[in-house]
mmCIF file of C-alpha atoms in Angstrom:
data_model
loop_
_atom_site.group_PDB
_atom_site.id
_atom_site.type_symbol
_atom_site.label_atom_id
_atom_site.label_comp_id
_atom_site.label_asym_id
_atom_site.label_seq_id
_atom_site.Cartn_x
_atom_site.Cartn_y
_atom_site.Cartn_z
ATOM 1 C CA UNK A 248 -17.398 -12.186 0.656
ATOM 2 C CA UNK A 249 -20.392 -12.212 -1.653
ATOM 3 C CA UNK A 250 -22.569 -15.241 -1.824
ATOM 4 C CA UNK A 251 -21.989 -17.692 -5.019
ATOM 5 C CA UNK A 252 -25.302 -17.468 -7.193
ATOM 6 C CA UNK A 253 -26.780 -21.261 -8.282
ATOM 7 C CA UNK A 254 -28.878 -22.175 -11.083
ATOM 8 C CA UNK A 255 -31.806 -22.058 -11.338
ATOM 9 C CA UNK A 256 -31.384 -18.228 -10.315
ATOM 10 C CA UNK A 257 -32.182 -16.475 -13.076
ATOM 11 C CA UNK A 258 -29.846 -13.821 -13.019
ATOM 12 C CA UNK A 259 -27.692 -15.896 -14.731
ATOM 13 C CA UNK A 260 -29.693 -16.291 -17.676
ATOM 14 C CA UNK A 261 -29.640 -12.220 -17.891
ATOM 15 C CA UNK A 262 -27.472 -10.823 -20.712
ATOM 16 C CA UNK A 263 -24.915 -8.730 -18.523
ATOM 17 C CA UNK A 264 -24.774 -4.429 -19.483
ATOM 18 C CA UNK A 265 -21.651 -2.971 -20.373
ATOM 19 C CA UNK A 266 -19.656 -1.052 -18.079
ATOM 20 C CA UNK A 267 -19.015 3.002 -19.806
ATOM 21 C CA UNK A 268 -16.869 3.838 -16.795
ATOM 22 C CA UNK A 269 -14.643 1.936 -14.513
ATOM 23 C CA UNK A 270 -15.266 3.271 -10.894
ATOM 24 C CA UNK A 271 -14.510 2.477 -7.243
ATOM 25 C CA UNK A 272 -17.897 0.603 -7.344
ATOM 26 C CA UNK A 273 -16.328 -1.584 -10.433
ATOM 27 C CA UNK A 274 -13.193 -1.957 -8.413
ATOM 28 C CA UNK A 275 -15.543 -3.306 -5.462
ATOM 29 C CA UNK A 276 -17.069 -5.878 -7.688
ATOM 30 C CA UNK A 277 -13.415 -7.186 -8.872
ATOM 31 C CA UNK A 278 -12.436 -7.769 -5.358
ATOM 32 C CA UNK A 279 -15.501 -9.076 -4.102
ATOM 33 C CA UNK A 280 -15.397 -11.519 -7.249
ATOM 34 C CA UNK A 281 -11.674 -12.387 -6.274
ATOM 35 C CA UNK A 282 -12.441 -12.890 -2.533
ATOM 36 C CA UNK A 283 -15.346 -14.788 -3.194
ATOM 37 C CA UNK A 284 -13.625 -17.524 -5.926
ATOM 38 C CA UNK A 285 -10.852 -17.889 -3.145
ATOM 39 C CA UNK A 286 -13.745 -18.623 -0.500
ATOM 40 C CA UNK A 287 -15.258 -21.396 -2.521
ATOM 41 C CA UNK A 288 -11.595 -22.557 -3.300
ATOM 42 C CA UNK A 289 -11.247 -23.193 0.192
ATOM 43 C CA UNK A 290 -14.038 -25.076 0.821
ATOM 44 C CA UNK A 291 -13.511 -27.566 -2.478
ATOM 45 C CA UNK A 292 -9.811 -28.725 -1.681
ATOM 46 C CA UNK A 293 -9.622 -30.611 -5.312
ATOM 47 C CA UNK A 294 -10.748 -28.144 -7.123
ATOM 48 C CA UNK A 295 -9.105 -24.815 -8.710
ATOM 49 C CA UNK A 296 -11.634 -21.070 -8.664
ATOM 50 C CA UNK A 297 -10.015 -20.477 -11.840
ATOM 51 C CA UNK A 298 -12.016 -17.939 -12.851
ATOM 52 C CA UNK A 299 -15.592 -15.853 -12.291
ATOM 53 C CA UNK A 300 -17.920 -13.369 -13.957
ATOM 54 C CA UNK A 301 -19.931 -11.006 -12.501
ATOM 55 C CA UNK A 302 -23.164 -12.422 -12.963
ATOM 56 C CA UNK A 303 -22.552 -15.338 -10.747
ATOM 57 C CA UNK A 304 -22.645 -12.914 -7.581
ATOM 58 C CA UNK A 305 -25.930 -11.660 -9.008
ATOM 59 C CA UNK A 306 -24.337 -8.267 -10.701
ATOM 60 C CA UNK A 307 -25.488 -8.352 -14.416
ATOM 61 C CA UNK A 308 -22.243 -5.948 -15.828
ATOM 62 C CA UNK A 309 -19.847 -7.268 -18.388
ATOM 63 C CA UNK A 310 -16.644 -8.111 -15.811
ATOM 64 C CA UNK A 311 -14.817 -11.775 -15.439
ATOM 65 C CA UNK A 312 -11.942 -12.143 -13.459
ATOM 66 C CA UNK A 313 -9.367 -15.299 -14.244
ATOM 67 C CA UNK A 314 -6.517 -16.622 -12.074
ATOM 68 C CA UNK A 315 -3.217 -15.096 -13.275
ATOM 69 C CA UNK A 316 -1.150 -18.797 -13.279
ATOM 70 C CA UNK A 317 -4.349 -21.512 -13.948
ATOM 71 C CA UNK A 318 -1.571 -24.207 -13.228
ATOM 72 C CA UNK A 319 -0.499 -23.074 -9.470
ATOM 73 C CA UNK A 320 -3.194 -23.046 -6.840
ATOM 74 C CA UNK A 321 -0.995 -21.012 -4.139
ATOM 75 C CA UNK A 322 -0.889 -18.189 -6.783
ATOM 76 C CA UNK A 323 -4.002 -16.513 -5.149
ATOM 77 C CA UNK A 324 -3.697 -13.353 -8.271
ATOM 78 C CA UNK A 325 -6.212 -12.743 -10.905
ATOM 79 C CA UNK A 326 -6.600 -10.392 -13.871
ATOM 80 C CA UNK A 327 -9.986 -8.500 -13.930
ATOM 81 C CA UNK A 328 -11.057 -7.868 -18.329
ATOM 82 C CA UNK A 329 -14.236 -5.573 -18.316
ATOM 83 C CA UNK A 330 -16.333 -6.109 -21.382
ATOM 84 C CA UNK A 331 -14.612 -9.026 -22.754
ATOM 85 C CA UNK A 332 -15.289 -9.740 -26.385
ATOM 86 C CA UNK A 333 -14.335 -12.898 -27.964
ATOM 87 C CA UNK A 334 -13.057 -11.437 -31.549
ATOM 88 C CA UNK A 335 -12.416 -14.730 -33.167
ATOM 89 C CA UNK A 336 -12.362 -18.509 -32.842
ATOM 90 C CA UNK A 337 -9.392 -21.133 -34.498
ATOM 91 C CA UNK A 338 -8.693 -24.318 -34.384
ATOM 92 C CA UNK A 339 -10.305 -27.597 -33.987
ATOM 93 C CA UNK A 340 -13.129 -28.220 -30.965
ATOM 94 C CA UNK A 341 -11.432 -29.648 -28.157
ATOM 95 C CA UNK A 342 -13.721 -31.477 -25.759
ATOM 96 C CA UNK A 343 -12.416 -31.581 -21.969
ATOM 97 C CA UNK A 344 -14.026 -31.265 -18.969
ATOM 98 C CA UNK A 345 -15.705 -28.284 -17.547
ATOM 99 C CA UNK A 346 -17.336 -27.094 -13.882
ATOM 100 C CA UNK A 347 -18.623 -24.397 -12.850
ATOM 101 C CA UNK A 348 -19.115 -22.274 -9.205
ATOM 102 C CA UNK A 349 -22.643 -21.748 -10.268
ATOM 103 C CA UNK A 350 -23.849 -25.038 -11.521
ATOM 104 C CA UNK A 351 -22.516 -27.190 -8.154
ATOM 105 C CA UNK A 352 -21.270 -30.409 -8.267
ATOM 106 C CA UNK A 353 -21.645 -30.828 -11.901
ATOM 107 C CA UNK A 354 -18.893 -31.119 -14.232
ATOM 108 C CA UNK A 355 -19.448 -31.667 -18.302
ATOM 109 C CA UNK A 356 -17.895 -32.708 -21.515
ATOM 110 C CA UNK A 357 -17.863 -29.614 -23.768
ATOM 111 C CA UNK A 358 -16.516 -29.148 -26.844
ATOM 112 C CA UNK A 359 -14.862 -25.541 -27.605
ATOM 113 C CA UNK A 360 -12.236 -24.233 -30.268
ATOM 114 C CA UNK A 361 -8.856 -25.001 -29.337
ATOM 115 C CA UNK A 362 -8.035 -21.242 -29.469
ATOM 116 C CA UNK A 363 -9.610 -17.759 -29.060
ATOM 117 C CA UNK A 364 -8.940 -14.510 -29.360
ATOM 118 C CA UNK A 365 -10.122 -11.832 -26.809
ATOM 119 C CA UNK A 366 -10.471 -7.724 -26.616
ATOM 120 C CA UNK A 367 -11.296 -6.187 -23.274
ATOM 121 C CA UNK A 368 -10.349 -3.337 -20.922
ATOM 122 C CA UNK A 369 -8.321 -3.772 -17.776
ATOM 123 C CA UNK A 370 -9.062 -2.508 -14.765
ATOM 124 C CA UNK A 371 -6.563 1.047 -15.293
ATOM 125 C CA UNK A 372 -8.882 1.397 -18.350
ATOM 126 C CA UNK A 373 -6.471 0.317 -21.052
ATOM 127 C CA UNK A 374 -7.256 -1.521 -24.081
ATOM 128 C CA UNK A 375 -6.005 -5.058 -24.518
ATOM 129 C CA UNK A 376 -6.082 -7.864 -26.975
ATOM 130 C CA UNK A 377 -5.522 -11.510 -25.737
ATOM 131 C CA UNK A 378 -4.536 -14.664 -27.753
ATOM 132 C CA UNK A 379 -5.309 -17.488 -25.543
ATOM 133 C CA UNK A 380 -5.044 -21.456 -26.459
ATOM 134 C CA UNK A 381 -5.855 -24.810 -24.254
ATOM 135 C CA UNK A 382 -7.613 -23.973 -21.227
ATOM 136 C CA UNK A 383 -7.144 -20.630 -20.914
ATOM 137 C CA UNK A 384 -8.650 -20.335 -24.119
ATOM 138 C CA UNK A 385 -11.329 -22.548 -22.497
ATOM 139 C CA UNK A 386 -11.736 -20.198 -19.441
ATOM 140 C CA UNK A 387 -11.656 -16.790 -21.407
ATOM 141 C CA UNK A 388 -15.007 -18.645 -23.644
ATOM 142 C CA UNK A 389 -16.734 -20.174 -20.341
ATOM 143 C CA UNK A 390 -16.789 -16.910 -18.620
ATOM 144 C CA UNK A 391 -17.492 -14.837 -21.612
ATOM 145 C CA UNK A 392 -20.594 -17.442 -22.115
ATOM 146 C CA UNK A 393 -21.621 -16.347 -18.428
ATOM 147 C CA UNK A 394 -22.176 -12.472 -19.655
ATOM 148 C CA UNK A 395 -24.505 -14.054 -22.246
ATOM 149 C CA UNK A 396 -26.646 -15.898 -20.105
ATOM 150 C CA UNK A 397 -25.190 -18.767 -21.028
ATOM 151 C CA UNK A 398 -23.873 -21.601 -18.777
ATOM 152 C CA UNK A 399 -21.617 -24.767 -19.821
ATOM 153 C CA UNK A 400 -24.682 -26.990 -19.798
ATOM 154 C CA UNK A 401 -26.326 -25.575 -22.434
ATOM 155 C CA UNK A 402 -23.338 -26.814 -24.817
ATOM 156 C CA UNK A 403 -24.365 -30.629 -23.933
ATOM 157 C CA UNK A 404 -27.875 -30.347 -22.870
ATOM 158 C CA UNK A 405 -28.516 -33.119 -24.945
ATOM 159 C CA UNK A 406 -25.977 -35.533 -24.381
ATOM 160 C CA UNK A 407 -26.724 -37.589 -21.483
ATOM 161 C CA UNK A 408 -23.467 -39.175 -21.533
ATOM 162 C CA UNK A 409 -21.772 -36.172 -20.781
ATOM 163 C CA UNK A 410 -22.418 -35.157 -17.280
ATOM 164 C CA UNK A 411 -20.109 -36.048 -13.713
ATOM 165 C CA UNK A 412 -20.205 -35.814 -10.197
ATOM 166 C CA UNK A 413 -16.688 -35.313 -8.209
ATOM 167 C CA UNK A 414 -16.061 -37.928 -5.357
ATOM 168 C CA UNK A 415 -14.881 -37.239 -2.192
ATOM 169 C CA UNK A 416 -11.595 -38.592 -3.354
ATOM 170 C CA UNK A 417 -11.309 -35.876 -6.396
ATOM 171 C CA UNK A 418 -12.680 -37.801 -9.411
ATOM 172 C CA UNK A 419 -15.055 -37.298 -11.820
ATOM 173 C CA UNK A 420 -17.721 -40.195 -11.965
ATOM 174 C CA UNK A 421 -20.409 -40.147 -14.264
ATOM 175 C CA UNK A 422 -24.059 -38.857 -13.626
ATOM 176 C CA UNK A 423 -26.707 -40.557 -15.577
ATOM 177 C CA UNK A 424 -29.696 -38.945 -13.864
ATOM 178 C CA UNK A 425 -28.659 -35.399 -14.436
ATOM 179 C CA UNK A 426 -29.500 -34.834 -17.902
ATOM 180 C CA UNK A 427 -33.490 -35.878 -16.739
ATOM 181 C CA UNK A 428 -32.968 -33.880 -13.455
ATOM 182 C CA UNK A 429 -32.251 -30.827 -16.032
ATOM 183 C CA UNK A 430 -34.439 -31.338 -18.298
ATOM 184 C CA UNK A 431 -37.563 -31.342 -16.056
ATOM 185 C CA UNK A 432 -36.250 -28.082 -14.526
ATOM 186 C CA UNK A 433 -37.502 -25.421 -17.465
ATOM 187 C CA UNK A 434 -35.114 -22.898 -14.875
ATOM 188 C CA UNK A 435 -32.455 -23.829 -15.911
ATOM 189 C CA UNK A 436 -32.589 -23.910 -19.955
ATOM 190 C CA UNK A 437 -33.931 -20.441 -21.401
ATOM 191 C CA UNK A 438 -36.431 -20.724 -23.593
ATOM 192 C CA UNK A 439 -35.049 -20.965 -27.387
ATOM 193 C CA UNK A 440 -34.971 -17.921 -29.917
#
């Protein structure tokens, strides 16, 4: 099991390469990815590793793993899509909640289309195109974002209302403080284009 990189690392702020071949190294990465959201699972009993890009175990290539049933925790099987492109966007924006393995104990209101659709390869090398809605839809964008160098908090950095802290009990309380804690932290923003 891989260690979990945290902001402010900045290899999550590095635009991810795109993988030409798909090798026993890439099949390495996909498990290491899979054992590693299952690890954190463990240790965060109200919470669901639904999914994971590569860049969050410090390995800038264009791979994201998401859980195969996002509804049923025992279900322990993911899907690995290597270079994931998001083709198109439909629908209205949808805020909900969202967390994230490498921004810890933080969970934000972000607003994203209501559906998406996805290309990518799978791990035997075919071609595949994904219609997705809800939260998978949500998923398939948040780790797609991740192989940008973008994390969730960038979509609300500047609403201060929009930030929570899970309890020990499993809910979501709101964080007042976090939006200055970010804010004086020029880590964890890049700088803008």
């Amino acid at each position: 099991m891989k260690e979990i990189v945290t902001t402010p690392d900045p290899r999550l702020r590095a635009k991810s390469a795109k993988i030409h071949e798909i090798t026993d190294e890439t099949r390495v990465i996909i498990q290491d990815m899979v054992d590693s959201s299952l690890a954190w699972e463990k240790e965060h009993p109200y919470e669901l590793s639904a999914a994971m890009a590569a860049p969050q175990l410090g390995i800038n290539q264009r791979i994201i793993i998401v859980r195969d049933d996002l509804d049923d925790k025992t279900n322990n099987s993911f899907t690995a899509l290597i270079n994931p492109e998001v083709i198109r966007t439909e629908g209205k924006l949808v805020k909900d909640y969202e967390g994230c393995l490498s921004v810890p104990e933080i969970y934000g209101l972000v607003s994203r289309p209501y559906k998406v659709k996805v290309k990518a390869m799978l791990e035997d090398g075919r071609e595949v195109r994904l219609k997705a809605e809800g939260f998978l839809a949500r998923t398939l964008m948040h780790e797609i974002d991740h192989l940008n160098g973008i994390l969730f908090i960038d979509h609300i950095r500047d609403n201060s209302t929009a930030f929570y802290r899970m309890n020990d009990k499993g809910d979501l309380e709101p964080v007042q403080d976090y939006l200055t804690e970010i804010k004086n932290n020029p880590n964890l923003f890049p700088e803008e284009e």
